[in-house]
Tab-separated table of C-alpha atoms and ligand atoms in Angstrom:
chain	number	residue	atom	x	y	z
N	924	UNK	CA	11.083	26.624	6.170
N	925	UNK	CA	8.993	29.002	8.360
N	926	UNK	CA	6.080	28.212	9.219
N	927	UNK	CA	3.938	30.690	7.738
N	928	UNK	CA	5.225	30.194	4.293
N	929	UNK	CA	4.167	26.884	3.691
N	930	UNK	CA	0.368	27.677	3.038
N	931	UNK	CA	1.904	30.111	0.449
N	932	UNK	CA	4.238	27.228	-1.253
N	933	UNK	CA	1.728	25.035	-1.020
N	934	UNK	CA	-1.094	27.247	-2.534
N	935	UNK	CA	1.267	28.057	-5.775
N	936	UNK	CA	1.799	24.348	-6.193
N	937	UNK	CA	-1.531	23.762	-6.226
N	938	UNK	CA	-2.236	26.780	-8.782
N	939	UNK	CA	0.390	25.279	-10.840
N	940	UNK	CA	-0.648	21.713	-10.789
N	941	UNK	CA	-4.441	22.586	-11.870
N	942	UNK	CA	-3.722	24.963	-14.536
N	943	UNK	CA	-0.739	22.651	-16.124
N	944	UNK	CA	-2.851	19.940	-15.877
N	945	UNK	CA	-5.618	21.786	-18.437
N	946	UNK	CA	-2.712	23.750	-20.366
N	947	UNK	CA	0.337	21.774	-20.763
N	948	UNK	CA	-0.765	18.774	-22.564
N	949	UNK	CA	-1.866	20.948	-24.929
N	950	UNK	CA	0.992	22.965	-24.997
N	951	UNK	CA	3.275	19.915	-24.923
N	952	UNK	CA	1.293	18.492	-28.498
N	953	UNK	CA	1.763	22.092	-29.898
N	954	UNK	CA	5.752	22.260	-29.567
N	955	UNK	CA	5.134	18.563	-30.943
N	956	UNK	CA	3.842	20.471	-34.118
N	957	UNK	CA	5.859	23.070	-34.175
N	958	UNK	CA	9.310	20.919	-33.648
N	959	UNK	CA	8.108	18.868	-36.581
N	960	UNK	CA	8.307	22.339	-38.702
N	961	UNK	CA	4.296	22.092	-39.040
N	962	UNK	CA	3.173	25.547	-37.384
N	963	UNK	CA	-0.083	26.352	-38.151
N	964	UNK	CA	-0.301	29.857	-39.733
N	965	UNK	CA	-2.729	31.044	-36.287
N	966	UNK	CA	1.139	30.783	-34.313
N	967	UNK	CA	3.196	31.764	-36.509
N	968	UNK	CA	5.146	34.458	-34.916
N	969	UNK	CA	3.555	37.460	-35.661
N	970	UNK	CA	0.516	36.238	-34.697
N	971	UNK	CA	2.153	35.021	-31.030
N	972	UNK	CA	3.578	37.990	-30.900
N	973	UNK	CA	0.227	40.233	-31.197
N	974	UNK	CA	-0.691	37.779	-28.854
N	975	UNK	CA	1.114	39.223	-25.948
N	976	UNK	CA	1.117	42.745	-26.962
N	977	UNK	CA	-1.984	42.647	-24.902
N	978	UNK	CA	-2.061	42.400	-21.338
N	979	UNK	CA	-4.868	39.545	-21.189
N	980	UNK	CA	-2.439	37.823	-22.943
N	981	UNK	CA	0.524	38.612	-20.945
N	982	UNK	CA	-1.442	37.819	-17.843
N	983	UNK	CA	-2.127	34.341	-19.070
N	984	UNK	CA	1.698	33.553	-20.443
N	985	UNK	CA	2.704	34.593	-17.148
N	986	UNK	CA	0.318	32.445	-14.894
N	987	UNK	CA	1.632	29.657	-16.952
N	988	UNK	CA	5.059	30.178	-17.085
N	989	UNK	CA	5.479	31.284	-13.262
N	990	UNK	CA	3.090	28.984	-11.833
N	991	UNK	CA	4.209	25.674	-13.830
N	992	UNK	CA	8.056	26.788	-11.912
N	993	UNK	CA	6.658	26.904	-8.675
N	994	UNK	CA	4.393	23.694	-9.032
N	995	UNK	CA	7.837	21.762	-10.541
N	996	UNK	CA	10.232	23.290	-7.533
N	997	UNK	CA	7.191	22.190	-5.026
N	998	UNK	CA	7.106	18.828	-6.401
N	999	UNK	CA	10.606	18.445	-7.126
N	1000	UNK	CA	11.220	19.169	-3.417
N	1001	UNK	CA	8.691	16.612	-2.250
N	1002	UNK	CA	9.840	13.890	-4.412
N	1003	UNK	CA	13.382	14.263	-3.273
N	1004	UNK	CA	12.749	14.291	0.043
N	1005	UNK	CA	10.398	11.270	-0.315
N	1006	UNK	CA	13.281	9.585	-2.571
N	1007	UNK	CA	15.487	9.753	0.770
N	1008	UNK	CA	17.542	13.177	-0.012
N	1009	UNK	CA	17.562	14.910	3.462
N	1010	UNK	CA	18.587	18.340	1.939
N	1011	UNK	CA	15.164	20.051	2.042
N	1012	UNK	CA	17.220	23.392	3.066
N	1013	UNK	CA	19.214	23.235	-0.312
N	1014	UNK	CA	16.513	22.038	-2.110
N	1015	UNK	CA	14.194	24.548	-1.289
N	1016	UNK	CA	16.266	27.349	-1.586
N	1017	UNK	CA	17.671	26.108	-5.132
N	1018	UNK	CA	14.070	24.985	-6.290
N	1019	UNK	CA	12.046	27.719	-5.306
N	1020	UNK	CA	15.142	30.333	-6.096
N	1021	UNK	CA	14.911	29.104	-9.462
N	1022	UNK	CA	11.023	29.475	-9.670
N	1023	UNK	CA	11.803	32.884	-8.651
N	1024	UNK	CA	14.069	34.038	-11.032
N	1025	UNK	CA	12.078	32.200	-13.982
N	1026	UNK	CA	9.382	34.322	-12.698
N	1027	UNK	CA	11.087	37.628	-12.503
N	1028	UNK	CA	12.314	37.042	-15.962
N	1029	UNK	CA	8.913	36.063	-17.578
N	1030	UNK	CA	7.959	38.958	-15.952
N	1031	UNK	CA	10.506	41.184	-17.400
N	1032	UNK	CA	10.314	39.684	-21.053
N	1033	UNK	CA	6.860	39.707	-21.106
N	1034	UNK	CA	6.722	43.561	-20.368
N	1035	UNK	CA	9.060	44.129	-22.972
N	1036	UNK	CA	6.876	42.547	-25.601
X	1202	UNK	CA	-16.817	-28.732	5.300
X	1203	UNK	CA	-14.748	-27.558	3.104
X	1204	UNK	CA	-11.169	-25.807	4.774
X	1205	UNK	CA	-8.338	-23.254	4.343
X	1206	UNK	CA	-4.804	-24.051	5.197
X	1207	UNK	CA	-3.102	-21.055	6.365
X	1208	UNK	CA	0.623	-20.961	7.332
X	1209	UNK	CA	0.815	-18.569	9.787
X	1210	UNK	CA	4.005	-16.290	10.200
X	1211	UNK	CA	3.312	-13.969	13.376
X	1212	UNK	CA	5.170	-11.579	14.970
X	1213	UNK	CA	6.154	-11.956	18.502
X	1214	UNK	CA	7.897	-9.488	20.699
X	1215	UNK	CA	7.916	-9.937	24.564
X	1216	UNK	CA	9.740	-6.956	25.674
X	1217	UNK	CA	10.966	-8.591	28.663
X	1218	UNK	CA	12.265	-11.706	27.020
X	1219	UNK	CA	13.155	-11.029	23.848
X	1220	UNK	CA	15.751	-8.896	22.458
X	1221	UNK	CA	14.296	-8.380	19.384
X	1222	UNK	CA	10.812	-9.275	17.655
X	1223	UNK	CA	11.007	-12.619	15.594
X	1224	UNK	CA	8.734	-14.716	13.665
X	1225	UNK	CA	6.668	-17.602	14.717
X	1226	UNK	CA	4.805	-20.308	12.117
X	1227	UNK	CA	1.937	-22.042	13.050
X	1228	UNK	CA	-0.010	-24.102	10.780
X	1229	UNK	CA	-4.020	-23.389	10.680
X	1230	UNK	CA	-6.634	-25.464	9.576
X	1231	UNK	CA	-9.528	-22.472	9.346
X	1232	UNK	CA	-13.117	-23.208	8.340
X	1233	UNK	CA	-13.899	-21.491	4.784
X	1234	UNK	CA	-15.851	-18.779	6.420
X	1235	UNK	CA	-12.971	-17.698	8.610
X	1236	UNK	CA	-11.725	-13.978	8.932
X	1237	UNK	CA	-8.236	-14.005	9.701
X	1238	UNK	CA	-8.776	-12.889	13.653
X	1239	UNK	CA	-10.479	-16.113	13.437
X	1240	UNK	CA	-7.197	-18.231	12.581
X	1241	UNK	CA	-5.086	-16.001	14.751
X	1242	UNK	CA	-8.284	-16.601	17.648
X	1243	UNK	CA	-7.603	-20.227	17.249
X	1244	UNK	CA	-4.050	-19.816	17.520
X	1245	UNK	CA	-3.941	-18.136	20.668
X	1246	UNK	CA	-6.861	-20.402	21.980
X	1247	UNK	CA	-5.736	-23.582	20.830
X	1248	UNK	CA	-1.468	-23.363	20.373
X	1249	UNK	CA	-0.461	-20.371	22.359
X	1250	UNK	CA	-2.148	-18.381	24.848
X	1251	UNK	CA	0.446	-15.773	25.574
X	1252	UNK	CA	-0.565	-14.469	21.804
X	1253	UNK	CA	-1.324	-10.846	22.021
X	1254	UNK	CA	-2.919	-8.528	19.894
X	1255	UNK	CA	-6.338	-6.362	20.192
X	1256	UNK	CA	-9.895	-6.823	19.216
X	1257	UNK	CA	-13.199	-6.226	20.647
X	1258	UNK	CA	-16.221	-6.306	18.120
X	1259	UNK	CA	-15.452	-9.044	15.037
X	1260	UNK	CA	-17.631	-6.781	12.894
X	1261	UNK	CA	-15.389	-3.937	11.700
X	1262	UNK	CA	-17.197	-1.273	14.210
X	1263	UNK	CA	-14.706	-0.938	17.188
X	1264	UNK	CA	-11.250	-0.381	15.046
X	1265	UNK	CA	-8.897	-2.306	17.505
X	1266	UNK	CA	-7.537	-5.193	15.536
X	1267	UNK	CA	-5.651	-3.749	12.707
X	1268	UNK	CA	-2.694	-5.188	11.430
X	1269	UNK	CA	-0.290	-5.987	8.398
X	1270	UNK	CA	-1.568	-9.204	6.464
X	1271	UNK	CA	0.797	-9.875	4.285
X	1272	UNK	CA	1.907	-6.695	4.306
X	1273	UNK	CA	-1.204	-4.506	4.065
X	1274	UNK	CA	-2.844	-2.588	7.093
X	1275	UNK	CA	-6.188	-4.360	7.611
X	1276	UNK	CA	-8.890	-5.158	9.990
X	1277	UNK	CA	-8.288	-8.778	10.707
X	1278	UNK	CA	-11.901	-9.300	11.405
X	1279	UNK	CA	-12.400	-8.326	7.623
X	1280	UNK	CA	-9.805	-9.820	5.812
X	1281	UNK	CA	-11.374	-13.282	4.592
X	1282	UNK	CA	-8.743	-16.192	5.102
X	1283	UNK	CA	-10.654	-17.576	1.513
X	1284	UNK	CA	-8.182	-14.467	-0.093
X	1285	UNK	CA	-5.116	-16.453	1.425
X	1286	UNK	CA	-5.582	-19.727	0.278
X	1287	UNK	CA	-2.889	-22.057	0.764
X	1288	UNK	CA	-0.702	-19.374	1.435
X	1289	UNK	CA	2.178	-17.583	3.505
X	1290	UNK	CA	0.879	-15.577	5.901
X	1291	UNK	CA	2.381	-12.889	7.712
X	1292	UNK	CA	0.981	-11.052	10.334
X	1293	UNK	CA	2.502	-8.140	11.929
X	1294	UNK	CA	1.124	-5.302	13.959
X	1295	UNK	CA	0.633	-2.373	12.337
X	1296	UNK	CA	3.263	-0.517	10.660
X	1297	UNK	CA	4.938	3.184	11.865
X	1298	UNK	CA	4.053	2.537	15.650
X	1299	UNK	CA	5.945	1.168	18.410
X	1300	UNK	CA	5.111	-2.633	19.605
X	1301	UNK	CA	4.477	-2.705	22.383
X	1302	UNK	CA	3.887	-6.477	22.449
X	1303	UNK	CA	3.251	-9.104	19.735
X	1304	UNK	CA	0.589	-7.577	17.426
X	1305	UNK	CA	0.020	-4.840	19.722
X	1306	UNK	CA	1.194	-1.437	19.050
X	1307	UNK	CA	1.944	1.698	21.370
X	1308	UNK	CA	-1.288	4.599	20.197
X	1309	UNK	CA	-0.211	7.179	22.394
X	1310	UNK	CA	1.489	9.192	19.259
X	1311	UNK	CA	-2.151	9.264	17.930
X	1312	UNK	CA	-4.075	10.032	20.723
X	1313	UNK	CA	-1.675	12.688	21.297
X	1314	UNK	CA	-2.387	14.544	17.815
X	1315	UNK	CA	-6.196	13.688	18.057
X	1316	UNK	CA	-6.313	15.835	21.318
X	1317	UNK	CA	-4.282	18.841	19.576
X	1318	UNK	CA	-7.002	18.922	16.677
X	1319	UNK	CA	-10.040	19.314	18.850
X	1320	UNK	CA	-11.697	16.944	17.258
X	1321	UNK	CA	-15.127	18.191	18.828
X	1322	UNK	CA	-17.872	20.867	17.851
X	1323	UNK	CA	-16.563	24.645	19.219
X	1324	UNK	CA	-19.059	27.056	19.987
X	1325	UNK	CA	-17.856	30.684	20.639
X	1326	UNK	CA	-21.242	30.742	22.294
X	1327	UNK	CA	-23.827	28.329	23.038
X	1328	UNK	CA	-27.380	28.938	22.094
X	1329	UNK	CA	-29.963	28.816	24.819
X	1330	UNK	CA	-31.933	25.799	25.089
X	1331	UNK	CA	-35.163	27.611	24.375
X	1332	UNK	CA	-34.001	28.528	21.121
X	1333	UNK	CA	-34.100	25.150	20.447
X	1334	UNK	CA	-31.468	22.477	18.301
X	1335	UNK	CA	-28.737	23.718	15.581
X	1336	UNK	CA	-30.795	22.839	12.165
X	1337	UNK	CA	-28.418	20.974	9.539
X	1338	UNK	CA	-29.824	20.408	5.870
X	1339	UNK	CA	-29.447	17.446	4.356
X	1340	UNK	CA	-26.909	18.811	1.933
X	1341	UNK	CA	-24.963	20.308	5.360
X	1342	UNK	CA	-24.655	16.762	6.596
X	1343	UNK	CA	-23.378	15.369	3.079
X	1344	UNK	CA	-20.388	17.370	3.386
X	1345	UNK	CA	-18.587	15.645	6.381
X	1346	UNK	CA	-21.075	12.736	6.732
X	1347	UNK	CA	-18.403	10.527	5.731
X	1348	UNK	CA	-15.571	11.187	8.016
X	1349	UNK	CA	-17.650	10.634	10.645
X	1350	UNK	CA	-17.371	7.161	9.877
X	1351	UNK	CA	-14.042	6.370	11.100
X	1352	UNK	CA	-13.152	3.946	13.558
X	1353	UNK	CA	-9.561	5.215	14.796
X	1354	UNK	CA	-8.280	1.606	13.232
X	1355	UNK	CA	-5.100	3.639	12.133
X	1356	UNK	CA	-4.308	1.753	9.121
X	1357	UNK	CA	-4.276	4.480	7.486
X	1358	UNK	CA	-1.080	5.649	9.435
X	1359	UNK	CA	0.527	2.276	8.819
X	1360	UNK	CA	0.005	3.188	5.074
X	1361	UNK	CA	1.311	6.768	4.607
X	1362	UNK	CA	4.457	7.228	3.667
X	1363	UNK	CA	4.740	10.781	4.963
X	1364	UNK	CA	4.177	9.672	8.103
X	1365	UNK	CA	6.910	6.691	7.784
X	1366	UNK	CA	9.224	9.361	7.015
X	1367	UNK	CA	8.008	12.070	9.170
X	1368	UNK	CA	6.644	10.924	12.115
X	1369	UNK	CA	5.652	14.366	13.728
X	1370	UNK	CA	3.404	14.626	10.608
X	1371	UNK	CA	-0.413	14.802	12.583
X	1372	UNK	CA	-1.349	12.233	9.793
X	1373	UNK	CA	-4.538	11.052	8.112
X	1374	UNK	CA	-7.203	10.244	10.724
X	1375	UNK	CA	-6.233	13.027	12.650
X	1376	UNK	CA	-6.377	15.987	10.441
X	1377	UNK	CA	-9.695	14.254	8.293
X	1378	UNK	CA	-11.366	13.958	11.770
X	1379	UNK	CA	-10.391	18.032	11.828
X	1380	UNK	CA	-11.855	18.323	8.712
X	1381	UNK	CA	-15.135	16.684	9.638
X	1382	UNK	CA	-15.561	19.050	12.403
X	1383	UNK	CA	-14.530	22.069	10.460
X	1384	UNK	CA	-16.409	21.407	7.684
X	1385	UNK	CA	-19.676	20.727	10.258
X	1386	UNK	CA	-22.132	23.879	10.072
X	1387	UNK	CA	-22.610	24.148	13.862
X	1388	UNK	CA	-18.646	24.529	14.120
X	1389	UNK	CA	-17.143	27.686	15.001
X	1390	UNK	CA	-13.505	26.240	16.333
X	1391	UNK	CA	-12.001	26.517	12.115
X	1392	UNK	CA	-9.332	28.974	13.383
X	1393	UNK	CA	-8.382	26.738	16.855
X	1394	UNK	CA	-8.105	24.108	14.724
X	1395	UNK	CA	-6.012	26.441	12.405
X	1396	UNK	CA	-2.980	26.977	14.697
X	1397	UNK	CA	-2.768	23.298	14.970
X	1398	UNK	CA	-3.137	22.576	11.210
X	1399	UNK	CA	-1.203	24.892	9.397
X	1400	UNK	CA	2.083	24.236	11.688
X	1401	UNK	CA	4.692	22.787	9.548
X	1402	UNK	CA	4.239	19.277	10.727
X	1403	UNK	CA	0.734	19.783	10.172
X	1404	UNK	CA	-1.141	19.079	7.022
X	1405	UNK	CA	1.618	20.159	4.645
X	1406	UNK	CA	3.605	16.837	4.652
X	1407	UNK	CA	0.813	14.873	2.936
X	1408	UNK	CA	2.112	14.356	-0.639
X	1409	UNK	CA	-1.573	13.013	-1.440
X	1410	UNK	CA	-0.278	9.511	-2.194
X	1411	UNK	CA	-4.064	8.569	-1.465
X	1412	UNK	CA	-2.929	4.994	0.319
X	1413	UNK	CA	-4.355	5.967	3.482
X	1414	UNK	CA	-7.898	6.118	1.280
X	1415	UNK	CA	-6.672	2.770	-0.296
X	1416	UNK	CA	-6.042	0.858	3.296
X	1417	UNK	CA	-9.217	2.853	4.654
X	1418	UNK	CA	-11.669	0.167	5.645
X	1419	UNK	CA	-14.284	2.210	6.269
X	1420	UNK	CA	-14.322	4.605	2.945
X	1421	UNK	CA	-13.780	7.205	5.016
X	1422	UNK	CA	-11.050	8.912	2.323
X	1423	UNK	CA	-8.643	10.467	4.665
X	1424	UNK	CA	-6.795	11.684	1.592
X	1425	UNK	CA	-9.452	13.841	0.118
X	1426	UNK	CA	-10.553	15.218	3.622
X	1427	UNK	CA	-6.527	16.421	3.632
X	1428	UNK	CA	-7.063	18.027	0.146
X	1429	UNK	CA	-10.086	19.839	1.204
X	1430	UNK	CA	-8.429	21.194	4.635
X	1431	UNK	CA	-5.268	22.226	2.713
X	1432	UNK	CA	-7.568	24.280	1.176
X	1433	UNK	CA	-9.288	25.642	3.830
X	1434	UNK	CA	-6.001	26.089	5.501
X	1435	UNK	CA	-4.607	28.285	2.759
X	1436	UNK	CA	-7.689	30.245	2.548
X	1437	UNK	CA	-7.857	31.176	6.014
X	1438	UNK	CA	-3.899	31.810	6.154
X	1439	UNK	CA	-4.380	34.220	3.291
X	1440	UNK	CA	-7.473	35.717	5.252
X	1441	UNK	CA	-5.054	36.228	8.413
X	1442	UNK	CA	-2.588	37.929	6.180
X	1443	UNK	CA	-5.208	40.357	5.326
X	1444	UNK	CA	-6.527	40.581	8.828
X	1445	UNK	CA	-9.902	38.837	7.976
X	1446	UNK	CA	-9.306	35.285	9.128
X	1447	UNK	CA	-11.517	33.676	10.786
X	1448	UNK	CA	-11.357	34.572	14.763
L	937	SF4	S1	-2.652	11.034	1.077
L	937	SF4	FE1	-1.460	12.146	2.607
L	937	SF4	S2	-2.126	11.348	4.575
L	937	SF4	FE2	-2.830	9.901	2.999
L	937	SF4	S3	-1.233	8.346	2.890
L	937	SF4	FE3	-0.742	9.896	1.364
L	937	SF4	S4	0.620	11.350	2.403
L	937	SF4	FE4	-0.384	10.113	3.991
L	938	SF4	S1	-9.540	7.003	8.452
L	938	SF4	FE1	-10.021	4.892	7.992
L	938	SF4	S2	-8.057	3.828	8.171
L	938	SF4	FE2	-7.825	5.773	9.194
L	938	SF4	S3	-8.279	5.360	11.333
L	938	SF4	FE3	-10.180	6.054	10.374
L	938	SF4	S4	-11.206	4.194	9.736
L	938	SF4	FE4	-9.090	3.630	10.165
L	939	FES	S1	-12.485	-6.559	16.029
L	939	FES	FE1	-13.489	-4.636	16.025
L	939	FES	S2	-12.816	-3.807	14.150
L	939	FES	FE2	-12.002	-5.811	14.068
């Protein structure tokens, strides 16, 4: 990894980490909800939708979505390496790759909303 | 008097005897009040005076006589020998460094990295005299009051893992020492420091496992003066990408 981009990983992770700390154990109860077929009528999927036909809301979806990847593919990466995989090349590349695509795509849907 | 039976299991490496370091027991009859440099005192007094290991001040000031009891880095002269009852007890010399004999361990990795962080106040330019002292509020003081306070014991080194693994890593004391002074309103050396701190094997490999805060026998909490400079380091390292870093 060069040297200047680990401030940048590292910065992203810890983006991620705060903001899924606050959002995603509410998020995680929520699919709880919804998995049990007990959506409340406030997300139903009109009302998500309208959600991000705004760009506040597309903002926030997209901090979420592209900042819990690069917080997982940070961590991930750590916690191999600490586990005794010496692949941090391959790791990295595959982690944060896939951090990049999910956040290309999020992108992408979320413009097409 | 009431006493405390230790068995004693310590270390001992003579690099010009032995091939290898090994164990030795020695039973210890210590008064109640002991600290464990007390039993391993009366060892090397009483059983075996070619014992060798550091310590200086027997009041947890002058950071020399760390060690692993029973597997944790501590101060000898503050673990109580009352905790290990009847016990086991191994001593070792501190984890992550060289021995260099018995309980003593080779420092010059960490005195090495403690040079490369300036761990000093930087002035671009010194105030006359006349103009009299640098002024610090009380609140100014309160934010790196605390890691003044260590005493270069290193047990925090023999605790983090990061550093186990990578031992280029400049490690806990080091960079929290870095911190003080950065975080110290008379400082002006942030962006010396910087070229230091954001290398690689700077202070990116902490995973903030917080033991080096756990072993910490001062309180100094290493691990949250890391958090704080890997913010600091980001900040500025987004400044230099803008061209308004720190000089
Ligand atoms: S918090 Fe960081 S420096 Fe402290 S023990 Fe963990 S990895 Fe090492
Ligand atoms: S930070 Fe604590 S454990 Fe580490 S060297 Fe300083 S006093 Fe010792
Ligand atoms: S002898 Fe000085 S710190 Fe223990």
């Amino acid at each position: 990894m060069a040297k200047v981009n680990k401030a940048l990983f590292w910065s992203l992770f810890a983006a991620g980490g705060t903001l899924t700390a606050f959002v995603f154990p509410v998020l995680a109860l929520i699919t709880l909800f919804a998995a049990h077929g007990n959506t409340p009528e406030i997300m139903g999927f009109e009302q998500m939708q309208g959600l991000l036909a705004n760009w506040f809301g597309k903002l926030a979806a997209f901090g979420t979505v592209s900042l819990a990847l690069w917080h997982a593919a940070h961590r991930l990466r750590t916690a191999l390496y600490g586990l005794g995989l010496r692949a941090d090349g391959i790791v990295s590349v595959v982690g944060y790759g896939i951090a990049l695509v999910g956040t290309i795509l999020s992108a992408y849907y979320l413009v097409q909303i | 008097m009431s006493e405390v039976q230790l068995e004693l299991e310590i270390l001992r490496y003579d690099p010009e005897k032995d091939q290898e370091p090994h164990f030795k027991t020695y039973q210890v009859a210590c008064r109640e009040e002991w600290m464990i440099l007390d039993a391993v005192n009366h060892v090397k007094d009483e059983v075996d005076t070619t014992l060798s290991y550091r310590w200086s001040c027997h009041m947890a000031v002058c950071g020399s006589c760390g060690m692993m009891i029973d597997g944790q880095p501590k101060l000898a002269c503050k673990a109580a020998v009352k905790d290990y009852a009847d016990k086991k007890v191994r001593i070792e010399p501190l984890a992550n460094f060289p021995i260099e004999r018995d309980l003593v361990v080779v420092q010059d990795d960490f005195m090495e990295k403690l040079k490369r962080v300036k761990p000093y106040i930087i002035r671009k330019e010194e105030k006359p005299i006349e103009e009299g002292e640098y002024k610090q509020s009380p609140a100014d003081l309160k934010r790196f009051k605390q890691f003044t306070l260590c005493i270069n014991c290193l047990c925090c080194y023999a605790a983090c893992p990061e550093y186990a693994l990578t031992p280029e890593f400049v490690g806990p004391a080091a960079l929290a020492l870095a911190h003080r002074y950065n975080a110290d309103s008379r400082d002006q050396g942030l962006a010396e420091r910087h070229k230091e701190i954001s290398k690689p094997e700077g202070v990116w490999d902490c995973s903030f496992t917080d033991t080096c805060s756990i072993a910490c026998p001062k309180h100094v909490d290493p691990a949250s003066a890391l958090q704080q400079l890997k913010i600091t380091t980001t900040v500025q390292w987004y400044k230099e990408l803008i061209g308004m870093g720190d000089k």
